[in-house]
Tab-separated table of C-alpha atoms and ligand atoms in Angstrom:
chain	number	residue	atom	x	y	z
C	411	MET	CA	0.000	0.000	0.000
C	412	ALA	CA	1.183	3.508	-0.789
C	413	ASP	CA	2.451	5.604	2.068
C	414	CYS	CA	-0.365	8.138	1.746
C	415	VAL	CA	-3.972	7.352	0.865
C	416	ALA	CA	-6.686	9.967	0.355
C	417	LEU	CA	-10.155	9.039	1.608
C	418	ILE	CA	-12.816	11.087	-0.134
C	419	VAL	CA	-16.017	11.145	1.903
C	420	ALA	CA	-18.925	11.267	-0.537
C	421	SER	CA	-21.684	9.324	1.182
C	422	GLY	CA	-23.910	12.256	2.202
C	423	ARG	CA	-27.410	12.768	0.847
C	424	GLY	CA	-27.259	16.573	1.002
C	425	GLN	CA	-30.816	17.314	2.123
C	426	ARG	CA	-29.864	20.964	2.459
C	427	PHE	CA	-29.113	21.232	-1.252
C	428	GLY	CA	-32.742	20.720	-2.211
C	429	ALA	CA	-32.008	18.777	-5.382
C	430	GLU	CA	-32.699	15.170	-6.291
C	431	LEU	CA	-29.094	14.487	-7.248
C	432	PRO	CA	-26.705	14.501	-4.254
C	433	LYS	CA	-24.490	17.599	-4.415
C	434	GLN	CA	-21.257	15.611	-4.882
C	435	TYR	CA	-22.695	14.392	-8.207
C	436	GLN	CA	-23.964	17.779	-9.439
C	437	GLN	CA	-22.219	19.071	-12.556
C	438	LEU	CA	-19.418	21.589	-12.081
C	439	ALA	CA	-17.626	22.805	-15.209
C	440	GLY	CA	-19.001	19.828	-17.127
C	441	ARG	CA	-17.976	17.172	-14.606
C	442	PRO	CA	-19.437	15.868	-11.342
C	443	VAL	CA	-18.239	17.759	-8.244
C	444	LEU	CA	-16.788	14.509	-6.882
C	445	ARG	CA	-14.727	13.904	-10.030
C	446	HIS	CA	-12.877	17.187	-9.473
C	447	CYS	CA	-11.841	15.908	-6.026
C	448	LEU	CA	-10.828	12.480	-7.300
C	449	GLU	CA	-8.741	13.917	-10.154
C	450	ARG	CA	-6.963	16.434	-7.961
C	451	PHE	CA	-5.879	13.835	-5.420
C	452	ARG	CA	-5.168	11.190	-8.060
C	453	SER	CA	-2.807	13.506	-9.913
C	454	HIS	CA	-0.912	14.585	-6.772
C	455	PRO	CA	2.553	12.978	-6.774
C	456	ARG	CA	2.611	12.465	-2.986
C	457	VAL	CA	-0.755	10.656	-2.847
C	458	GLY	CA	-0.381	6.965	-3.669
C	459	GLY	CA	-4.011	5.860	-3.652
C	460	VAL	CA	-7.468	7.423	-3.594
C	461	ARG	CA	-10.549	5.718	-2.154
C	462	ALA	CA	-14.054	7.167	-2.080
C	463	VAL	CA	-16.611	6.362	0.602
C	464	ILE	CA	-19.987	6.391	-1.118
C	465	HIS	CA	-23.672	5.910	-0.336
C	466	PRO	CA	-24.854	2.365	-1.145
C	467	GLN	CA	-27.416	3.764	-3.603
C	468	ASP	CA	-24.871	5.881	-5.493
C	469	ARG	CA	-22.700	3.175	-7.086
C	470	ALA	CA	-23.796	3.959	-10.650
C	471	LEU	CA	-23.293	7.703	-10.082
C	472	TYR	CA	-19.858	7.020	-8.612
C	473	ASP	CA	-18.823	4.744	-11.484
C	474	ALA	CA	-19.760	7.468	-13.971
C	475	ALA	CA	-17.914	10.128	-11.940
C	476	ALA	CA	-14.749	8.027	-11.586
C	477	ARG	CA	-14.729	6.635	-15.139
C	478	GLY	CA	-11.221	6.177	-16.480
C	479	LEU	CA	-9.490	7.120	-13.210
C	480	ASP	CA	-7.171	4.700	-11.459
C	481	MET	CA	-8.985	4.498	-8.118
C	482	LEU	CA	-9.021	2.079	-5.205
C	483	GLU	CA	-12.336	0.209	-5.021
C	484	PRO	CA	-14.878	2.460	-3.260
C	485	VAL	CA	-16.417	1.427	0.045
C	486	GLU	CA	-19.928	2.019	1.346
C	487	GLY	CA	-20.448	4.554	4.100
C	488	GLY	CA	-22.661	4.392	7.179
C	489	PRO	CA	-25.550	6.419	8.613
C	490	THR	CA	-23.402	9.378	9.748
C	491	ARG	CA	-20.306	11.061	8.360
C	492	GLN	CA	-18.321	9.766	11.305
C	493	ASP	CA	-19.464	6.184	10.585
C	494	SER	CA	-18.512	6.635	6.944
C	495	VAL	CA	-14.999	7.836	7.759
C	496	ARG	CA	-14.495	4.977	10.226
C	497	LEU	CA	-15.610	2.429	7.609
C	498	GLY	CA	-13.239	4.021	5.098
C	499	LEU	CA	-10.359	3.841	7.575
C	500	GLU	CA	-11.181	0.220	8.464
C	501	SER	CA	-11.145	-0.678	4.756
C	502	LEU	CA	-7.457	0.289	4.603
C	503	CYS	CA	-6.596	-1.939	7.547
C	504	ALA	CA	-5.337	-4.941	5.583
C	505	ALA	CA	-2.538	-2.901	3.973
C	506	PRO	CA	-2.287	0.161	6.206
C	507	PRO	CA	-0.820	3.344	4.735
C	508	GLY	CA	1.492	5.500	6.835
C	509	LEU	CA	-0.637	8.612	6.343
C	510	VAL	CA	-4.226	9.308	5.452
C	511	LEU	CA	-5.852	12.472	4.120
C	512	ILE	CA	-9.595	12.720	4.800
C	513	HIS	CA	-11.375	15.065	2.400
C	514	ASP	CA	-14.987	16.143	1.850
C	515	GLY	CA	-16.195	15.058	-1.587
C	516	VAL	CA	-17.981	18.421	-1.859
C	517	ARG	CA	-14.788	20.523	-1.797
C	518	PRO	CA	-13.909	20.260	-5.501
C	519	LEU	CA	-11.412	23.134	-5.679
C	520	ILE	CA	-8.770	21.575	-3.460
C	521	ASP	CA	-5.375	22.376	-4.946
C	522	ALA	CA	-1.990	20.677	-4.891
C	523	ALA	CA	-0.412	23.404	-2.728
C	524	LEU	CA	-2.905	22.826	0.100
C	525	ILE	CA	-2.377	19.051	-0.091
C	526	ASP	CA	1.362	19.741	0.153
C	527	ARG	CA	0.919	21.986	3.215
C	528	VAL	CA	-1.064	19.303	5.041
C	529	LEU	CA	1.472	16.599	4.128
C	530	ASP	CA	4.360	18.851	5.162
C	531	GLY	CA	2.601	19.379	8.515
C	532	LEU	CA	2.406	15.618	9.004
C	533	ALA	CA	6.197	15.435	8.976
C	534	GLY	CA	6.149	16.702	12.579
C	535	HIS	CA	2.599	16.019	13.814
C	536	ALA	CA	0.118	13.146	13.954
C	537	ALA	CA	-2.880	15.327	13.035
C	538	VAL	CA	-3.028	18.400	10.788
C	539	LEU	CA	-5.946	20.746	10.124
C	540	PRO	CA	-6.067	23.303	7.289
C	541	ALA	CA	-7.998	26.300	8.579
C	542	LEU	CA	-8.603	30.001	7.956
C	543	PRO	CA	-9.050	32.714	10.565
C	544	VAL	CA	-12.534	34.197	10.884
C	545	THR	CA	-12.387	37.757	9.568
C	546	ASP	CA	-16.059	38.774	9.695
C	547	THR	CA	-17.469	40.037	12.987
C	548	LEU	CA	-19.487	37.240	14.552
C	549	LYS	CA	-22.972	37.790	15.962
C	550	ARG	CA	-25.128	35.517	18.008
C	551	VAL	CA	-28.664	35.787	16.609
C	552	GLY	CA	-31.911	34.530	18.138
C	553	ALA	CA	-35.140	34.640	16.096
C	554	ASP	CA	-34.658	37.856	14.128
C	555	ARG	CA	-32.511	39.932	16.450
C	556	VAL	CA	-28.916	40.122	17.554
C	557	LEU	CA	-28.307	38.742	21.023
C	558	GLY	CA	-24.657	39.665	21.193
C	559	THR	CA	-21.267	39.956	19.524
C	560	VAL	CA	-18.948	36.962	19.724
C	561	GLU	CA	-15.234	37.542	20.236
C	562	ARG	CA	-13.628	36.246	17.034
C	563	GLN	CA	-10.031	36.354	18.274
C	564	GLY	CA	-8.546	32.891	17.867
C	565	LEU	CA	-11.514	31.486	15.912
C	566	TYR	CA	-10.758	29.542	12.724
C	567	ARG	CA	-12.852	27.870	10.014
C	568	ALA	CA	-11.892	24.205	9.607
C	569	GLN	CA	-11.383	22.820	6.099
C	570	THR	CA	-10.348	19.501	4.581
C	571	PRO	CA	-8.226	17.547	3.728
C	572	GLN	CA	-7.391	16.838	7.323
C	573	GLY	CA	-4.235	14.758	7.560
C	574	PHE	CA	-3.330	12.060	10.043
C	575	VAL	CA	-0.903	9.323	10.886
C	576	TYR	CA	-3.135	6.428	9.863
C	577	ASP	CA	-2.826	4.245	12.981
C	578	ARG	CA	-3.561	7.174	15.279
C	579	ILE	CA	-6.758	8.360	13.570
C	580	LEU	CA	-8.019	4.765	13.160
C	581	ALA	CA	-7.599	4.232	16.911
C	582	ALA	CA	-9.291	7.583	17.623
C	583	HIS	CA	-12.284	6.717	15.437
C	584	ARG	CA	-12.616	3.269	17.002
C	585	ALA	CA	-12.694	4.904	20.436
C	586	ALA	CA	-15.000	7.812	19.490
C	587	GLY	CA	-18.404	8.026	21.105
C	588	ALA	CA	-20.724	10.941	20.429
C	589	GLU	CA	-21.025	12.177	16.867
C	590	LEU	CA	-18.470	14.854	16.035
C	591	THR	CA	-18.495	17.106	12.978
C	592	ASP	CA	-15.012	16.531	11.648
C	593	ASP	CA	-12.057	14.214	12.000
C	594	THR	CA	-9.781	16.539	13.911
C	595	ALA	CA	-12.576	16.710	16.525
C	596	VAL	CA	-12.324	12.906	16.737
C	597	ALA	CA	-8.549	13.260	17.074
C	598	GLU	CA	-8.911	15.942	19.788
C	599	ALA	CA	-11.370	13.755	21.696
C	600	SER	CA	-8.750	11.001	21.783
C	601	GLY	CA	-6.138	13.390	23.109
C	602	LEU	CA	-4.194	13.888	19.866
C	603	ALA	CA	-2.628	17.319	19.396
C	604	VAL	CA	-3.773	18.902	16.124
C	605	ALA	CA	-1.437	21.220	14.222
C	606	VAL	CA	-2.893	23.960	12.003
C	607	VAL	CA	-1.721	24.947	8.506
C	608	ALA	CA	-3.144	27.683	6.284
C	609	GLY	CA	-6.335	26.735	4.468
C	610	ASP	CA	-7.384	28.179	1.130
C	611	GLU	CA	-10.309	30.575	0.486
C	612	ALA	CA	-10.946	28.847	-2.863
C	613	ASN	CA	-11.344	25.462	-1.157
C	614	LEU	CA	-15.025	26.083	-0.624
C	615	LYS	CA	-17.599	23.528	0.443
C	616	ILE	CA	-20.552	23.069	-1.899
C	617	THR	CA	-23.529	23.396	0.419
C	618	ASP	CA	-26.166	25.080	-1.745
C	619	PRO	CA	-26.649	26.017	-5.416
C	620	ALA	CA	-25.033	29.444	-4.876
C	621	ASP	CA	-21.792	27.669	-3.860
C	622	LEU	CA	-21.880	25.718	-7.109
C	623	ALA	CA	-22.179	28.961	-9.079
C	624	ARG	CA	-19.288	30.457	-7.094
C	625	ALA	CA	-17.116	27.392	-7.712
C	626	GLU	CA	-17.972	27.612	-11.415
C	627	ARG	CA	-16.807	31.252	-11.477
C	628	LEU	CA	-13.583	30.427	-9.620
C	629	ILE	CA	-12.757	27.617	-12.056
C	630	GLY	CA	-13.497	29.873	-15.022
C	631	CYS	CA	-11.275	32.687	-13.681
C	632	ALA	CA	-8.346	30.309	-13.198
C	633	LEU	CA	-8.387	29.057	-16.798
C	634	GLN	CA	-6.855	30.532	-19.937
C	635	PRO	CA	-8.443	29.980	-23.332
C	636	ARG	CA	-6.698	27.806	-25.925
C	637	THR	CA	-7.876	27.129	-29.455
C	638	GLY	CA	-7.264	23.913	-31.380
C	639	LEU	CA	-7.853	23.153	-35.056
C	640	GLY	CA	-8.685	19.800	-36.621
C	641	PHE	CA	-9.122	18.625	-40.203
C	642	ASP	CA	-9.831	15.202	-41.670
C	643	VAL	CA	-10.945	13.486	-44.885
C	644	HIS	CA	-12.288	9.994	-45.481
C	645	ARG	CA	-13.224	8.289	-48.726
C	646	LEU	CA	-16.909	7.509	-49.425
C	647	ALA	CA	-18.037	4.208	-50.883
C	648	PRO	CA	-21.379	2.574	-51.643
C	649	GLY	CA	-22.797	0.381	-48.890
C	650	GLY	CA	-24.376	1.232	-45.550
C	651	GLY	CA	-23.394	2.032	-41.988
C	652	LEU	CA	-22.421	5.677	-42.456
C	653	VAL	CA	-21.658	7.271	-39.071
C	654	LEU	CA	-21.159	11.034	-38.864
C	655	LEU	CA	-20.632	12.882	-35.587
C	656	GLY	CA	-21.659	9.776	-33.703
C	657	VAL	CA	-25.004	9.449	-35.515
C	658	ARG	CA	-25.737	6.484	-37.780
C	659	LEU	CA	-27.364	7.752	-40.967
C	660	PRO	CA	-29.791	5.750	-43.125
C	661	GLU	CA	-27.816	6.272	-46.347
C	662	PRO	CA	-26.540	3.768	-48.943
C	663	LEU	CA	-23.027	5.053	-48.221
C	664	ARG	CA	-20.152	4.353	-45.915
C	665	LEU	CA	-16.843	5.978	-45.071
C	666	ILE	CA	-13.644	4.002	-45.558
C	667	GLY	CA	-11.072	4.017	-42.768
C	668	HIS	CA	-9.400	1.941	-40.109
C	669	SER	CA	-11.951	2.814	-37.408
C	670	ASP	CA	-15.601	3.620	-38.137
C	671	ALA	CA	-14.081	6.544	-40.111
C	672	ASP	CA	-16.303	9.165	-38.451
C	673	VAL	CA	-14.576	12.079	-40.127
C	674	GLY	CA	-16.385	14.658	-37.975
C	675	LEU	CA	-15.355	13.107	-34.646
C	676	HIS	CA	-11.800	12.722	-35.947
C	677	ALA	CA	-11.566	16.432	-36.757
C	678	ILE	CA	-12.953	17.368	-33.329
C	679	THR	CA	-10.592	14.948	-31.567
C	680	ASP	CA	-7.638	16.579	-33.345
C	681	ALA	CA	-8.920	20.040	-32.422
C	682	LEU	CA	-9.135	19.026	-28.745
C	683	LEU	CA	-5.666	17.441	-28.805
C	684	GLY	CA	-4.424	20.647	-30.425
C	685	THR	CA	-5.432	22.715	-27.391
C	686	LEU	CA	-3.081	20.553	-25.299
C	687	GLY	CA	-0.303	20.376	-27.869
C	688	ALA	CA	-0.728	16.631	-27.462
C	689	GLY	CA	-0.069	15.489	-31.032
C	690	ASP	CA	-2.792	14.159	-33.294
C	691	ILE	CA	-5.272	11.302	-33.357
C	692	GLY	CA	-2.854	9.109	-35.310
C	693	SER	CA	-0.197	9.383	-32.605
C	694	HIS	CA	-2.669	8.276	-29.906
C	695	PHE	CA	-4.474	5.613	-31.978
C	696	PRO	CA	-2.082	4.419	-34.703
C	697	PRO	CA	-3.841	2.792	-37.696
C	698	SER	CA	-1.196	0.045	-37.403
C	699	ASP	CA	-2.735	-1.017	-34.053
C	700	GLY	CA	-5.347	-3.703	-34.655
C	701	ARG	CA	-7.261	-2.671	-31.523
C	702	TRP	CA	-8.776	0.276	-33.366
C	703	ALA	CA	-10.041	-1.656	-36.402
C	704	GLY	CA	-13.698	-0.709	-36.777
C	705	ALA	CA	-13.575	1.189	-33.470
C	706	ASP	CA	-16.328	3.605	-32.470
C	707	SER	CA	-14.668	7.006	-32.874
C	708	ALA	CA	-16.462	8.186	-29.725
C	709	LEU	CA	-13.607	6.368	-27.938
C	710	PHE	CA	-11.041	8.687	-29.520
C	711	LEU	CA	-13.075	11.749	-28.617
C	712	ASP	CA	-13.470	10.546	-25.047
C	713	HIS	CA	-9.716	9.999	-24.772
C	714	ALA	CA	-9.061	13.618	-25.767
C	715	ARG	CA	-11.751	14.812	-23.345
C	716	GLN	CA	-10.143	12.843	-20.527
C	717	LEU	CA	-6.698	14.267	-21.286
C	718	ILE	CA	-8.177	17.757	-20.972
C	719	GLY	CA	-9.867	16.824	-17.696
C	720	ALA	CA	-6.622	15.356	-16.349
C	721	ALA	CA	-4.860	18.618	-17.222
C	722	GLY	CA	-7.429	20.487	-15.102
C	723	GLY	CA	-9.003	21.976	-18.228
C	724	ARG	CA	-12.527	22.381	-19.429
C	725	ILE	CA	-14.002	22.299	-22.922
C	726	GLU	CA	-15.823	25.569	-23.563
C	727	HIS	CA	-17.039	25.170	-27.130
C	728	VAL	CA	-16.709	23.009	-30.230
C	729	ASP	CA	-17.555	24.058	-33.789
C	730	VAL	CA	-17.410	21.567	-36.671
C	731	THR	CA	-18.095	21.959	-40.387
C	732	LEU	CA	-18.868	18.890	-42.524
C	733	ILE	CA	-17.972	19.395	-46.186
C	734	CYS	CA	-19.799	17.090	-48.601
C	735	GLU	CA	-22.316	16.919	-51.431
C	736	ARG	CA	-24.111	14.019	-49.815
C	737	PRO	CA	-25.569	13.003	-47.482
C	738	LYS	CA	-27.623	16.095	-46.746
C	739	ILE	CA	-26.705	17.113	-43.193
C	740	GLY	CA	-29.662	19.413	-42.435
C	741	PRO	CA	-32.163	16.691	-41.480
C	742	HIS	CA	-29.631	15.152	-39.053
C	743	ARG	CA	-28.133	18.307	-37.583
C	744	ALA	CA	-30.215	18.347	-34.391
C	745	ALA	CA	-29.389	14.693	-33.677
C	746	MET	CA	-25.694	15.389	-34.283
C	747	VAL	CA	-25.685	18.370	-31.919
C	748	ALA	CA	-27.438	16.292	-29.256
C	749	ARG	CA	-24.997	13.387	-29.660
C	750	LEU	CA	-21.926	15.630	-29.604
C	751	ALA	CA	-23.202	17.459	-26.521
C	752	GLU	CA	-23.680	14.083	-24.830
C	753	LEU	CA	-20.223	12.812	-25.802
C	754	LEU	CA	-18.521	16.024	-24.667
C	755	ALA	CA	-20.719	16.487	-21.558
C	756	LEU	CA	-21.518	20.012	-22.769
C	757	PRO	CA	-24.802	21.898	-22.997
C	758	PRO	CA	-26.051	21.788	-26.638
C	759	ALA	CA	-25.583	25.570	-26.852
C	760	ARG	CA	-21.812	25.009	-26.670
C	761	VAL	CA	-21.772	22.656	-29.653
C	762	SER	CA	-22.071	23.853	-33.244
C	763	VAL	CA	-22.547	21.652	-36.325
C	764	LYS	CA	-22.426	23.256	-39.767
C	765	ALA	CA	-22.337	21.871	-43.282
C	766	THR	CA	-21.293	23.106	-46.684
C	767	THR	CA	-20.483	21.781	-50.152
C	768	THR	CA	-17.683	22.606	-52.577
C	769	GLU	CA	-20.062	23.605	-55.386
C	770	ARG	CA	-19.454	20.241	-57.043
C	771	LEU	CA	-15.752	21.047	-57.408
C	772	GLY	CA	-12.965	18.591	-56.686
C	773	PHE	CA	-13.107	15.171	-55.025
C	774	ILE	CA	-15.717	16.286	-52.523
C	775	GLY	CA	-17.809	17.744	-55.324
C	776	ARG	CA	-17.644	14.432	-57.156
C	777	GLY	CA	-18.922	12.661	-54.022
C	778	GLU	CA	-15.714	10.679	-53.526
C	779	GLY	CA	-15.201	11.704	-49.934
C	780	ILE	CA	-16.253	13.800	-46.939
C	781	ALA	CA	-14.043	16.367	-45.214
C	782	ALA	CA	-14.526	17.912	-41.787
C	783	GLN	CA	-12.881	20.780	-40.014
C	784	ALA	CA	-13.286	21.669	-36.381
C	785	VAL	CA	-12.296	24.341	-33.913
C	786	ALA	CA	-12.277	23.667	-30.180
C	787	THR	CA	-12.018	26.234	-27.415
C	788	VAL	CA	-10.688	24.865	-24.141
C	789	GLY	CA	-9.879	26.560	-20.844
C	790	LEU	CA	-6.652	25.304	-19.295
C	791	PRO	CA	-4.835	26.231	-16.097
C	792	ALA	CA	-2.243	28.940	-16.716
X	977	MG	MG1	-9.635	10.117	-39.795
């Protein structure tokens, strides 16, 4: 087992949020809130493994949120947060890590620097809390009137990840009685001294829809726009099974290529790779590799989308132009927009599908092939 494991606590039902979908699975910048947490811990070089503690009814939501990430098998939580953390800690017992970071699955903006501060703190302490001093004046309020002013000197707001020497926090949780609101409280109750490191204002907890909007703004402000260009051509032949932009068209035509030859998805995949400077589709999926024979090109697109996600980026917009005499694109445009939006996890308003001809000129004009060009706009961390 790695020396440091991150436990992401995501088993809450979030009654306060007022939505059917638990808040850790709400969409933030095109991905579930929880996925942001998982990716940020998974990509941290000092974190060896990441395990989520989930609600028993959320397995399908979790699987979708964690798709493609190299995670430890999730475990099911209990009736309270404290039960869930204890079950998560117990699940690591067979191969105990040296250190454990316990993080709320609804704090998606955790950054590598804060993880580093907590881990640095653990070099000299068995329990470390990231926290921020209270700067607003605090009032005690009863009904609708102020009862008094609370001295804020020495008051801090606790955040996560809270870091611990694994054996010590496991023992503290096993011994804990009454329900406590965070893990350093469990540590304190067992007599462990808790060191404090600086928290991060951006590491907000998603509690209500306004927090989600704020997190969305913070992510947007931290990203810089990049533009990528893609172009592709495939030969047309008689037959059937024509797939364009992920939509199978009822035409007596097919495109020739190693994969399903979806020229539109290939152009978009290249545009997305272009925003990362990550080569082209051929370098990721060489035609010489038999695995991609007849492959659904949605796989290639998803690979590019995942690379952008892993880089902490977000796809803002995709615009593709199909260039052909036939088939006629107009009748299928709405289906193509819907399919692309689904594949890219974008609202349909951020996907554009256009079509043109070459006025019967050249190979496209003679109906020998279809070309596609695409432009992708992606926000990436500076
Ligand atoms: Mg191609």
